Short mmCIF file of C-alpha atoms and ligand atoms in Angstrom, two decimals:
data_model
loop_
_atom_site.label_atom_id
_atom_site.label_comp_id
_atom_site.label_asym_id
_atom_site.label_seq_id
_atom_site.Cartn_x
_atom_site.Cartn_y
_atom_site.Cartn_z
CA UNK A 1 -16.42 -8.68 -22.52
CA UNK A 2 -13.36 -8.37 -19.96
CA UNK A 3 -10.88 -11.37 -19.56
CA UNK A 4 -10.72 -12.63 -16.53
CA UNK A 5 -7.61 -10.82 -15.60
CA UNK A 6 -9.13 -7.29 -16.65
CA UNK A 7 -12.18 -7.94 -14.48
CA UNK A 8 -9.67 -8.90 -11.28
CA UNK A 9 -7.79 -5.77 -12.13
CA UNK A 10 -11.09 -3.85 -12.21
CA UNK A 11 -12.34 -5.35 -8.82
CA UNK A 12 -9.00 -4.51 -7.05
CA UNK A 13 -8.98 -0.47 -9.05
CA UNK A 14 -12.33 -0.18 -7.25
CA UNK A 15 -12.88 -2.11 -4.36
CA UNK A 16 -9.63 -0.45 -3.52
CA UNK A 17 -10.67 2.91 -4.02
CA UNK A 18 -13.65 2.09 -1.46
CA UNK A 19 -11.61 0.47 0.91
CA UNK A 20 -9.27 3.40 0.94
CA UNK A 21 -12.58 5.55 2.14
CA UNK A 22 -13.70 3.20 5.30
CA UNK A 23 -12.38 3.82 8.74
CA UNK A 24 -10.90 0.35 9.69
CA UNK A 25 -12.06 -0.72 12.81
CA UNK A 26 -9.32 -2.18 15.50
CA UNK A 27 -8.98 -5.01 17.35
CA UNK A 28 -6.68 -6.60 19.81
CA UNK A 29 -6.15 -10.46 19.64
CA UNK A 30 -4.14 -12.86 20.79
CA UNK A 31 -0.88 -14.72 19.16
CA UNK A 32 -2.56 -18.01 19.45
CA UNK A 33 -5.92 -16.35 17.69
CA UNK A 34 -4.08 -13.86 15.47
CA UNK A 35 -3.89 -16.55 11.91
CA UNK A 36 -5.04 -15.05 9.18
CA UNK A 37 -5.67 -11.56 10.59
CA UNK A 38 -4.45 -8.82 9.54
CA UNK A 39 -1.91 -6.54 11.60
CA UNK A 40 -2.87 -2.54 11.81
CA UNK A 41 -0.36 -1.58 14.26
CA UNK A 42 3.48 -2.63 13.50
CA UNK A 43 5.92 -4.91 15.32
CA UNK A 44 9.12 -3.78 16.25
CA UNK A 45 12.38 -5.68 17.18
CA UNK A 46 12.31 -5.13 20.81
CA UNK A 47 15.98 -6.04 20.79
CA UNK A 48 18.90 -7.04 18.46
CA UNK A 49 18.42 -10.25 16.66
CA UNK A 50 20.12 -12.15 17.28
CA UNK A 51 20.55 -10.93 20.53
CA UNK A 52 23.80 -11.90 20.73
CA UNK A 53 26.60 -13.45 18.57
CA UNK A 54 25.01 -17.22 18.03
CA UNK A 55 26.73 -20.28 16.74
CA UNK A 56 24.79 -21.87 14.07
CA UNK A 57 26.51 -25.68 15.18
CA UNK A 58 27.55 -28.00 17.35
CA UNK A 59 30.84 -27.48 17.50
CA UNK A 60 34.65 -25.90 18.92
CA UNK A 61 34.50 -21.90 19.28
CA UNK A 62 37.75 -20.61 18.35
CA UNK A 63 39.70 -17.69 16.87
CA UNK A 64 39.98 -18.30 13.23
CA UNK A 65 43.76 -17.00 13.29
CA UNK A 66 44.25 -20.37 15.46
CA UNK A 67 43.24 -22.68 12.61
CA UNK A 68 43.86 -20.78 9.75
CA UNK A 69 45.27 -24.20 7.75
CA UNK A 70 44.17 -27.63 8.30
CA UNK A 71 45.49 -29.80 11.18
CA UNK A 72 45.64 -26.95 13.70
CA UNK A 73 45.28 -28.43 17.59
CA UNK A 74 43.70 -26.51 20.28
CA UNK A 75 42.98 -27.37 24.07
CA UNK A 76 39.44 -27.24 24.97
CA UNK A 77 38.98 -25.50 28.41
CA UNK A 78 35.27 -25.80 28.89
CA UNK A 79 31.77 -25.64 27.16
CA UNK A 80 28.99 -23.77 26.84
CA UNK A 81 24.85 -24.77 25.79
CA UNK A 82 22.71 -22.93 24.52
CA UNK A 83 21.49 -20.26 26.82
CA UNK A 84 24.83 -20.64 28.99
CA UNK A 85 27.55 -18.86 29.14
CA UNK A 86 31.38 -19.37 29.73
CA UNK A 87 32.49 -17.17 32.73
CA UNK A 88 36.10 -16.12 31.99
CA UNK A 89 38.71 -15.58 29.12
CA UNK A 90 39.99 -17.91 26.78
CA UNK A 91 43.25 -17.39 26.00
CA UNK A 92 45.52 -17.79 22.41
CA UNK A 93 45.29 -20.98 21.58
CA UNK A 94 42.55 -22.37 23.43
CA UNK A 95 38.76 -23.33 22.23
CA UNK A 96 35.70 -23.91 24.19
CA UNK A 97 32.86 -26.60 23.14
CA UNK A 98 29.75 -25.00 22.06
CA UNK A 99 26.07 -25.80 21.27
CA UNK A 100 23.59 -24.49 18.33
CA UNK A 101 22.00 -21.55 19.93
CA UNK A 102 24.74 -20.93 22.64
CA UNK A 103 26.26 -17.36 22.58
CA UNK A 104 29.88 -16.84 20.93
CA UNK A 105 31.75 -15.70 23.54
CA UNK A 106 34.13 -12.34 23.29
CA UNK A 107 37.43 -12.36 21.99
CA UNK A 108 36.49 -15.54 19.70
CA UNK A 109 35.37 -15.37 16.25
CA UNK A 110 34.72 -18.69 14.30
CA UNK A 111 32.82 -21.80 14.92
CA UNK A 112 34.19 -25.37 13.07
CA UNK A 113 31.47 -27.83 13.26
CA UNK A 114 32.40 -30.95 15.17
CA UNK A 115 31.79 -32.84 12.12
CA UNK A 116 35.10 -31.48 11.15
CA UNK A 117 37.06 -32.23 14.13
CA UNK A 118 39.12 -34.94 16.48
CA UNK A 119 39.54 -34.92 19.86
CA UNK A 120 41.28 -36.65 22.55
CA UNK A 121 41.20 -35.85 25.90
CA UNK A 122 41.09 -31.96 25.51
CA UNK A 123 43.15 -31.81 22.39
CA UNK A 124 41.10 -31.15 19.38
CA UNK A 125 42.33 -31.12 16.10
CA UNK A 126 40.96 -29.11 13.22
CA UNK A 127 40.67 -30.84 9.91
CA UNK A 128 39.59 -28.16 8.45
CA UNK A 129 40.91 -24.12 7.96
CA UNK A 130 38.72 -21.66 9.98
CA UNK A 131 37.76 -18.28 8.80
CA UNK A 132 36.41 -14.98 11.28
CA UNK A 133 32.53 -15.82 11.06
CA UNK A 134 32.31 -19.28 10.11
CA UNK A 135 28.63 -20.62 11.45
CA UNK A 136 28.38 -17.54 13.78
CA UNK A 137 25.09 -14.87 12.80
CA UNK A 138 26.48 -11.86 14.20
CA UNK A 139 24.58 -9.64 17.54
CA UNK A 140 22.10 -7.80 15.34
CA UNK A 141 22.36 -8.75 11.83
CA UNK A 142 18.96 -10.69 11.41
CA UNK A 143 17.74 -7.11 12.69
CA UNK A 144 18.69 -4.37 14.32
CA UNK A 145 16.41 -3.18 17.61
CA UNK A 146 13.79 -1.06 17.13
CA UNK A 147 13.82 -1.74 13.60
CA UNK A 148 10.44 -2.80 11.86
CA UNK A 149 9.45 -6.24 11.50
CA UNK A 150 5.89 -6.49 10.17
CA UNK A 151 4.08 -3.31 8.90
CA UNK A 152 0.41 -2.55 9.37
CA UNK A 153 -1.47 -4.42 6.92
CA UNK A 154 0.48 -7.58 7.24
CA UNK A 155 -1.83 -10.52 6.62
CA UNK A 156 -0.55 -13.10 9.67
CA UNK A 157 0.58 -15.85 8.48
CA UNK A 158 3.17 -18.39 10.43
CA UNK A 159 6.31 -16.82 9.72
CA UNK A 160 4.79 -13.36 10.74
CA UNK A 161 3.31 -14.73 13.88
CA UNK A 162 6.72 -16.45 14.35
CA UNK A 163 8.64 -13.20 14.40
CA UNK A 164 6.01 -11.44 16.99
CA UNK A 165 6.48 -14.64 19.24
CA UNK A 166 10.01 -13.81 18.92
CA UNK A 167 9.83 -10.16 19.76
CA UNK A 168 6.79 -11.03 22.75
CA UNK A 169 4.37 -9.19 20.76
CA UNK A 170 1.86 -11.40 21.97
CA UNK A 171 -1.39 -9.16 21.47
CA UNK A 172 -1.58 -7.86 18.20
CA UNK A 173 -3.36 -5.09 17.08
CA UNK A 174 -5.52 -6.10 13.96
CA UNK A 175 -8.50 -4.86 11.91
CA UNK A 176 -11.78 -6.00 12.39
CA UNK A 177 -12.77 -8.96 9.77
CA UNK A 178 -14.70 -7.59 7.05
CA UNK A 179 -18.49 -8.70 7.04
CA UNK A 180 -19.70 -10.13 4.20
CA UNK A 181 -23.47 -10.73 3.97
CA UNK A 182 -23.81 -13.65 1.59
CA UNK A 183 -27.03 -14.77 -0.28
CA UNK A 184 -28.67 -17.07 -2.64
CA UNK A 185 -31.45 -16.86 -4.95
CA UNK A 186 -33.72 -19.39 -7.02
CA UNK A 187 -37.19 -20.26 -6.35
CA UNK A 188 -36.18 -23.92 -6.18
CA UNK A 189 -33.26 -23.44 -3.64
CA UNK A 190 -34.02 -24.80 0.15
CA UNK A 191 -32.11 -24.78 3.03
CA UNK A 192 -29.02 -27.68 3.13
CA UNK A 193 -30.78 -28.66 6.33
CA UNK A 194 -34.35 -28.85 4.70
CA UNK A 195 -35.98 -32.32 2.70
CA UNK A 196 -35.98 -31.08 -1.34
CA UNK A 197 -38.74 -32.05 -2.97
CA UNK A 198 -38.29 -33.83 -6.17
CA UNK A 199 -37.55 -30.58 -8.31
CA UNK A 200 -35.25 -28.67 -5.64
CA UNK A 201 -31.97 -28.31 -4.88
CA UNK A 202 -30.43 -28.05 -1.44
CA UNK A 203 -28.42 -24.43 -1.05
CA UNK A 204 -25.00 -25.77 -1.53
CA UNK A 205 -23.91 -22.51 -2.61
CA UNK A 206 -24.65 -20.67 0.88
CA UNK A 207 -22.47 -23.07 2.62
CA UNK A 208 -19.59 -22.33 -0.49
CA UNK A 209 -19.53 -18.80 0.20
CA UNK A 210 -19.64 -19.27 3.47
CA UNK A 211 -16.88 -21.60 3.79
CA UNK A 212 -14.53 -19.96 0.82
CA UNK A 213 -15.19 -16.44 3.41
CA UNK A 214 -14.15 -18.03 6.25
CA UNK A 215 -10.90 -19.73 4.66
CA UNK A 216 -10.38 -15.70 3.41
CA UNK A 217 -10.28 -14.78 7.07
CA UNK A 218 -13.63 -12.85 6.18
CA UNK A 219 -16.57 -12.66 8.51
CA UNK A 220 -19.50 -14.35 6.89
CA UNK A 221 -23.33 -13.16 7.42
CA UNK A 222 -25.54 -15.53 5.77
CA UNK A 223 -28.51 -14.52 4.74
CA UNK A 224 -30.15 -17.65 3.65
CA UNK A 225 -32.09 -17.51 0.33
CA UNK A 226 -34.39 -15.37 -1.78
CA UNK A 227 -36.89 -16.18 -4.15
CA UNK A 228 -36.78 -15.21 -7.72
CA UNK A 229 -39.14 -12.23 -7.16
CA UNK A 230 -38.25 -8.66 -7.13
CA UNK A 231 -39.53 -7.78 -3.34
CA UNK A 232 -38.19 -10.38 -1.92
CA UNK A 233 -34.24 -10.25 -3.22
CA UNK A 234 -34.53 -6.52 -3.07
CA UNK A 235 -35.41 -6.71 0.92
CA UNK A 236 -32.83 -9.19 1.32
CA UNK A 237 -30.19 -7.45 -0.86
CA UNK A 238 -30.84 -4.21 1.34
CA UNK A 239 -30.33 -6.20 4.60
CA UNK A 240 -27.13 -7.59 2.73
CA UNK A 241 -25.98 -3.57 2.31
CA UNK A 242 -25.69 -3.08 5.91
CA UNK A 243 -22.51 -5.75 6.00
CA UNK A 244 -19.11 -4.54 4.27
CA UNK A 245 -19.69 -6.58 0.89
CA UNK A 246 -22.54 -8.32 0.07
CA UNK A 247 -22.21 -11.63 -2.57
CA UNK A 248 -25.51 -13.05 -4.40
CA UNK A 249 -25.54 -16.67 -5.86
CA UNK A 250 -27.73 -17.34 -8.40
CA UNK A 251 -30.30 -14.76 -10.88
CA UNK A 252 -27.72 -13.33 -12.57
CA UNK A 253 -27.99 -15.59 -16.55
CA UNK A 254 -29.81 -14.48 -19.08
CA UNK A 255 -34.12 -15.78 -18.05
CA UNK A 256 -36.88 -14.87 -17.17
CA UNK A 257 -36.26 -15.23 -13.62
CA UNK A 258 -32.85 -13.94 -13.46
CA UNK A 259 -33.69 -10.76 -11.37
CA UNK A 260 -30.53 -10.05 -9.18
CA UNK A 261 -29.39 -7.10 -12.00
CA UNK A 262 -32.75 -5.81 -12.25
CA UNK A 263 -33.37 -5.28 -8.51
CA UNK A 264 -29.39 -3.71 -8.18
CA UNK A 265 -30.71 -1.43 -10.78
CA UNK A 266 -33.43 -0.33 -8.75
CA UNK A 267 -31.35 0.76 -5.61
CA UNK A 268 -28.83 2.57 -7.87
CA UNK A 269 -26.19 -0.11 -7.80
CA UNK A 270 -23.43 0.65 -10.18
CA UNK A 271 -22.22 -1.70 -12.58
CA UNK A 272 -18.53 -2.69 -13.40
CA UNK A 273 -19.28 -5.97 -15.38
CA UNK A 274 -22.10 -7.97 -15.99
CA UNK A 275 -19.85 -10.46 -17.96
CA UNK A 276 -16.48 -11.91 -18.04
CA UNK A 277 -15.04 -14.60 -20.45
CA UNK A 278 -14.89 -17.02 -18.37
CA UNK A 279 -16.19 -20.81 -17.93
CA UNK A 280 -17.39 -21.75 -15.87
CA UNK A 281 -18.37 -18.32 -14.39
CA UNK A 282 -19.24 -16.16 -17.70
CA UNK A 283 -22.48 -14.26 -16.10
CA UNK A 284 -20.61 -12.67 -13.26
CA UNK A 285 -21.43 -9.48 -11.83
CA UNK A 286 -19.41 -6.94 -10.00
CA UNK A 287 -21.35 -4.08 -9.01
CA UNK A 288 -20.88 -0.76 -6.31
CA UNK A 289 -24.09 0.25 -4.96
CA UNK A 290 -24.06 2.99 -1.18
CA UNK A 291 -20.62 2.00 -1.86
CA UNK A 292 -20.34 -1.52 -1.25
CA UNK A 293 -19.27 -4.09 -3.17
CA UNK A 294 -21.51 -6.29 -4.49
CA UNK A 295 -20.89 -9.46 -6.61
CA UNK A 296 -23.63 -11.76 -7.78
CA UNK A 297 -21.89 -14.91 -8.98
CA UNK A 298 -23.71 -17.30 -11.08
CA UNK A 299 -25.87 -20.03 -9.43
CA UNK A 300 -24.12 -23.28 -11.35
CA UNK A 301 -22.12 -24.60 -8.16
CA UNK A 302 -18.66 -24.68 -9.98
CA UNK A 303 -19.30 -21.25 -11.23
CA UNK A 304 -19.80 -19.89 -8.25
CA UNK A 305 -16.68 -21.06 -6.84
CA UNK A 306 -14.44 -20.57 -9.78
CA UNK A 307 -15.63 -16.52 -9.69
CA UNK A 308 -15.40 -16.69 -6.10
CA UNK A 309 -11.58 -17.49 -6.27
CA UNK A 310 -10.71 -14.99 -8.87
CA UNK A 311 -13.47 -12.01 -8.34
CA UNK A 312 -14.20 -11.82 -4.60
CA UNK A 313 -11.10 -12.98 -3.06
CA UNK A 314 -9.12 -9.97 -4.20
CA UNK A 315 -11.78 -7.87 -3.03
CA UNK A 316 -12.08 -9.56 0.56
CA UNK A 317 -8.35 -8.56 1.20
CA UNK A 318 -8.53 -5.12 0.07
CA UNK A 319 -11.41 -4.56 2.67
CA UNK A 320 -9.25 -6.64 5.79
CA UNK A 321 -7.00 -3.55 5.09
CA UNK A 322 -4.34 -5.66 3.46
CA UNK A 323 -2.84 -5.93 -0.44
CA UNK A 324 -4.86 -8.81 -2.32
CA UNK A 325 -2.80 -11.75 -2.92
CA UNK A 326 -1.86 -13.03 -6.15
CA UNK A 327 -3.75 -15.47 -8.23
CA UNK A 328 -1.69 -18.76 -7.34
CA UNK A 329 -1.04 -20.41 -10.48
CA UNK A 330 1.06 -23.58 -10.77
CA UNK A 331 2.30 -25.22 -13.92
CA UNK A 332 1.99 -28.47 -14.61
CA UNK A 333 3.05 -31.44 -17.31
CA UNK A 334 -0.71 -32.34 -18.99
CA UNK A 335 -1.66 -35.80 -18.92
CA UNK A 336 -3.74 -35.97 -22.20
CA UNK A 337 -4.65 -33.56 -24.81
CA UNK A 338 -7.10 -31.07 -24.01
CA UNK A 339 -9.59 -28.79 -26.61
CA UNK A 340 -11.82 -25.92 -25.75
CA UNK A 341 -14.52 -24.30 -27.38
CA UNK A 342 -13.34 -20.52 -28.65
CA UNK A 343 -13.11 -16.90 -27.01
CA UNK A 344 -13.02 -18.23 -23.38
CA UNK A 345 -10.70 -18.78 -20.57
CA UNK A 346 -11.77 -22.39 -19.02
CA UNK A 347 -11.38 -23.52 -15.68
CA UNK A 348 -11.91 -27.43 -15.85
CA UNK A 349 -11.60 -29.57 -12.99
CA UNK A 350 -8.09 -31.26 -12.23
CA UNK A 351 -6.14 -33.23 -10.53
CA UNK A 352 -2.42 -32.02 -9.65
CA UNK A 353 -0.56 -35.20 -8.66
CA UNK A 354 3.39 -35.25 -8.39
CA UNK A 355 4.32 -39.04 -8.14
CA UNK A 356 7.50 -38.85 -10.39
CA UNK A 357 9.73 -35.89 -11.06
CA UNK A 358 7.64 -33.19 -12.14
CA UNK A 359 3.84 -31.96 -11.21
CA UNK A 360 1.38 -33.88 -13.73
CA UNK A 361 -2.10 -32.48 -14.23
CA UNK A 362 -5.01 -34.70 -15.43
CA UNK A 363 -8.70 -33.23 -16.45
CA UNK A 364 -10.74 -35.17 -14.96
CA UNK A 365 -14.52 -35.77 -16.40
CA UNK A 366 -17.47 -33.72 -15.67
CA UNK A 367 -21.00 -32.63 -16.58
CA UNK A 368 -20.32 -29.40 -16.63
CA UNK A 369 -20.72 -26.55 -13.92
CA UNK A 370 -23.61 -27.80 -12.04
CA UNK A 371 -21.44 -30.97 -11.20
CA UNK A 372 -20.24 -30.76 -7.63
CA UNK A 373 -19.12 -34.53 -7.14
CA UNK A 374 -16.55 -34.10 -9.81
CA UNK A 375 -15.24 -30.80 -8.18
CA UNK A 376 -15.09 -32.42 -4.77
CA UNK A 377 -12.12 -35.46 -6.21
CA UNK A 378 -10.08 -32.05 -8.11
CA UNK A 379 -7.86 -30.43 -6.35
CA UNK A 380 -7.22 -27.83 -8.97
CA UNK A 381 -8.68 -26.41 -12.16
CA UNK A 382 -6.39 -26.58 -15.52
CA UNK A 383 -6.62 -23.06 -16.83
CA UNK A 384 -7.03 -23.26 -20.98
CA UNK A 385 -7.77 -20.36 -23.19
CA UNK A 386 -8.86 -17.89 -24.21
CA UNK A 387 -6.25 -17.42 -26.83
CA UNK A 388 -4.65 -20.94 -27.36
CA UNK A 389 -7.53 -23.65 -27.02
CA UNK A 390 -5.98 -26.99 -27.16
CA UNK A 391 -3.37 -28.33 -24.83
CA UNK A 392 -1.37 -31.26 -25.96
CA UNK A 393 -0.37 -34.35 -23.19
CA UNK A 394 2.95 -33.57 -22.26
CA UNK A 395 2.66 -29.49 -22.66
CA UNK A 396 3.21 -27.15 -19.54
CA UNK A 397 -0.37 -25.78 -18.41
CA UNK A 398 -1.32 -23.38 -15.77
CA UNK A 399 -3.08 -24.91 -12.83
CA UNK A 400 -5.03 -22.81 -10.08
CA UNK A 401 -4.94 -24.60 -7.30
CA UNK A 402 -8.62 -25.22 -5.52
CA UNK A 403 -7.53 -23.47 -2.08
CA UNK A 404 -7.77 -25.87 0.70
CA UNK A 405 -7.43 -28.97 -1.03
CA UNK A 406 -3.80 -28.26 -2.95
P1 AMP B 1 -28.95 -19.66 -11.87
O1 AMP B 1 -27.60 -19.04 -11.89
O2 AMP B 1 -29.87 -19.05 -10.88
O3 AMP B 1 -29.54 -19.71 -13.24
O4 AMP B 1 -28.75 -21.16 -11.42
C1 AMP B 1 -27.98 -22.04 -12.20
C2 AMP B 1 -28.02 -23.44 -11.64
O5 AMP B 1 -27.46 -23.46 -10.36
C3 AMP B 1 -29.41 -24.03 -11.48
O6 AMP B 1 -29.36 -25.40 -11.86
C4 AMP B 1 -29.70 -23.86 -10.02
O7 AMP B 1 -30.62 -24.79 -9.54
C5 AMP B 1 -28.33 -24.04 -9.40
N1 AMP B 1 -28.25 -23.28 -8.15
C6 AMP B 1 -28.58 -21.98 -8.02
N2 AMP B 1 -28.41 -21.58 -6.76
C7 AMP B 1 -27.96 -22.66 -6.07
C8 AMP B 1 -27.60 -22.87 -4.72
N3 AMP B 1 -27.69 -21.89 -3.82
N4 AMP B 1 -27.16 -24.08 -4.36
C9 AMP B 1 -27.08 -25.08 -5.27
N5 AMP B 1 -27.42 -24.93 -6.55
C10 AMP B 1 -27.87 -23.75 -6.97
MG1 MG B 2 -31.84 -19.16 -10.45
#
């Protein structure tokens, strides 16, 4: 049976060997619409940045070689704010005012913050020795024009949307979302909007996937649910092959009426695990079949969510057309002593809470992977096993954080 970390390295090895086959589809979107997309067409500087030589303080623009020891004073002939300018020279010996942002202007070469200065009248004194570049950023030296600022395949986040804002690239060129068709199985399963009878279960897991797709920047297709009988998961499994990735909840443990293998078996599907040693999450399946991913995650709520985060995510970002991002993991000081069965990794329900000095992690009680309340109050799942299976209060664990809520 693969770890956990040799079935996410298997589902990046092949989803990214199918991803590398598709023609990505492009789009163009807005700045304000761009989050979480993900860039096929680069941004370039369209100028130097800084575009020109920009004092980093509020301060006296000088030439260093005028204060070069403490105590130096210089007459101030003038000012300029940011996005002024100071028409004119300024002689030997002389210092303008300037603001954060303003541009340096020629012939001077070091900013002293005012912090570090007296002045009366127009007589400033320097308390302080200057040196050439002191809280200047030089014309060009955050980048150079032309140059490259965010490659194709850039996931848009706010910094990267910051820079094309900077640059005015204000419609971006981005791939299409993937689709993923997502869809749950079990005979007693009804719709979240539907009344359960006494022995049924609303389909919590629909709205998971769909949520956990969305918060991937994914494009979800929800397929509602399919009974455990062959016909009926196999027509909604091939509807599900038309989207880019299809994921399956539920049918995939060890009964009778576990039939989400069987029916991938009949269309061909191939497998690339049917197990990992996980728990929650140990009956997880990642199969290919007409080249799509498929991944039918088990139907316990947590366990659908914990192989969500570390199975389909990876494989979400390789289709967008962009590098999967790493598994976050945090560490964190445990609270109280913590055993595990053998031979797994566990994923237990946490809570990461940082009132003193250092990140503190606390397991916090649960029924086991069908227990949705407790997942709702953690914010993260302590990560124990599969090698060393007891954690003692006060030991540094490793803490994935539950996305959204951390
Ligand atoms: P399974 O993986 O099909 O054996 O299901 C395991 C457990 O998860 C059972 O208690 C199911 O009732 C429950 N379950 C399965 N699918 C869903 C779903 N879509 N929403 C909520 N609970 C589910
Ligand atoms: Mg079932």
């Amino acid at each position: 049976m693969l770890s956990y970390t040799e079935a996410r390295q298997k589902v990046i090895e092949i989803v990214g060997v199918e991803a590398a086959k598709r023609t990505l589809v492009h789009e163009t979107v807005e700045i304000e619409r761009a989050v979480g997309r993900v860039l096929s067409l680069v941004v370039a500087a369209d100028r130097d940045y800084p575009p020109f030589d920009r004092s980093t303080r509020d301060g006296y623009a000088i030439r260093a070689a005028d204060a070069a020891a403490p105590g130096a004073a210089l007459e101030c002939v003038g000012e300029i704010r940011a996005g002024g300018e100071f028409k004119g020279a300024i002689a030997p010996g002389k210092c303008v005012e300037i603001m954060t942002g303003a541009a340096v202007p020629a012939g001077l070469d070091a900013v002293a913050m005012i912090e570090h200065t007296r002045r009366e009248g127009n007589r400033v004194t320097f308390e302080r020795a200057a040196a050439p570049g002191d809280h200047i950023v030089a014309r060009g030296s955050e980048a150079a024009a032309k140059s490259v600022l965010l490659r194709s395949g850039a996931r848009l986040g706010y910094a990267e949307l910051a820079v094309a804002a900077q640059v005015g690239a204000t419609r971006l060129r981005v791939f299409a979302k993937p689709r993923v068709a997502i869809l749950s199985t079990g005979d007693e399963v009804v719709d979240a909007r539907a009344t359960p009878g006494q022995l049924q279960v609303r389909n919590s897991n629909g709205i998971t996937v769909e949520a956990m797709a969305r918060m991937a920047d994914a494009e979800p297709v929800p397929l509602g649910n399919a009974r455990d009988n062959v016909q009926e998961i196999r027509q909604k499994v091939e509807r599900g092959l038309e989207e880019d990735m299809l994921v399956l909840s539920g049918g995939v443990s060890m009964g009778k009426y576990d039939l989400v293998e069987k029916v991938l078996a009949g269309l061909g599907a191939k497998f690339h695990f049917t197990a990992v040693a996980i728990r929650p999450g140990r009956p997880a399946v990642f199969a290919t079949c007409n080249d799509k991913p498929v991944f039918g995650l088990p139907g316990n709520p947590v366990s659908t969510m914990v192989t969500f985060e570390l199975f389909v995510l990876p494989a979400l970002d390789l289709l967008a057309g962009t590098n999967p991002r790493p598994l976050p993991i945090l560490r964190a000081r445990l609270a109280s002593t913590v055993k595990e069965k053998a031979g797994l990794a566990h994923f237990l329900p946490a809570r990461i809470e940082w009132a003193g000095r250092e990140p503190r992690v606390t397991q916090l009680p649960w029924q086991g992977s069908g227990d949705l309340v407790a997942l709702a109050t953690a914010n993260g799942f302590l990560v124990i096993g599969p090698e060393k299976l007891e954690a003692q209060a006060g030991e540094w664990v490793d803490v994935v954080p539950r996305r959204g809520a951390l």
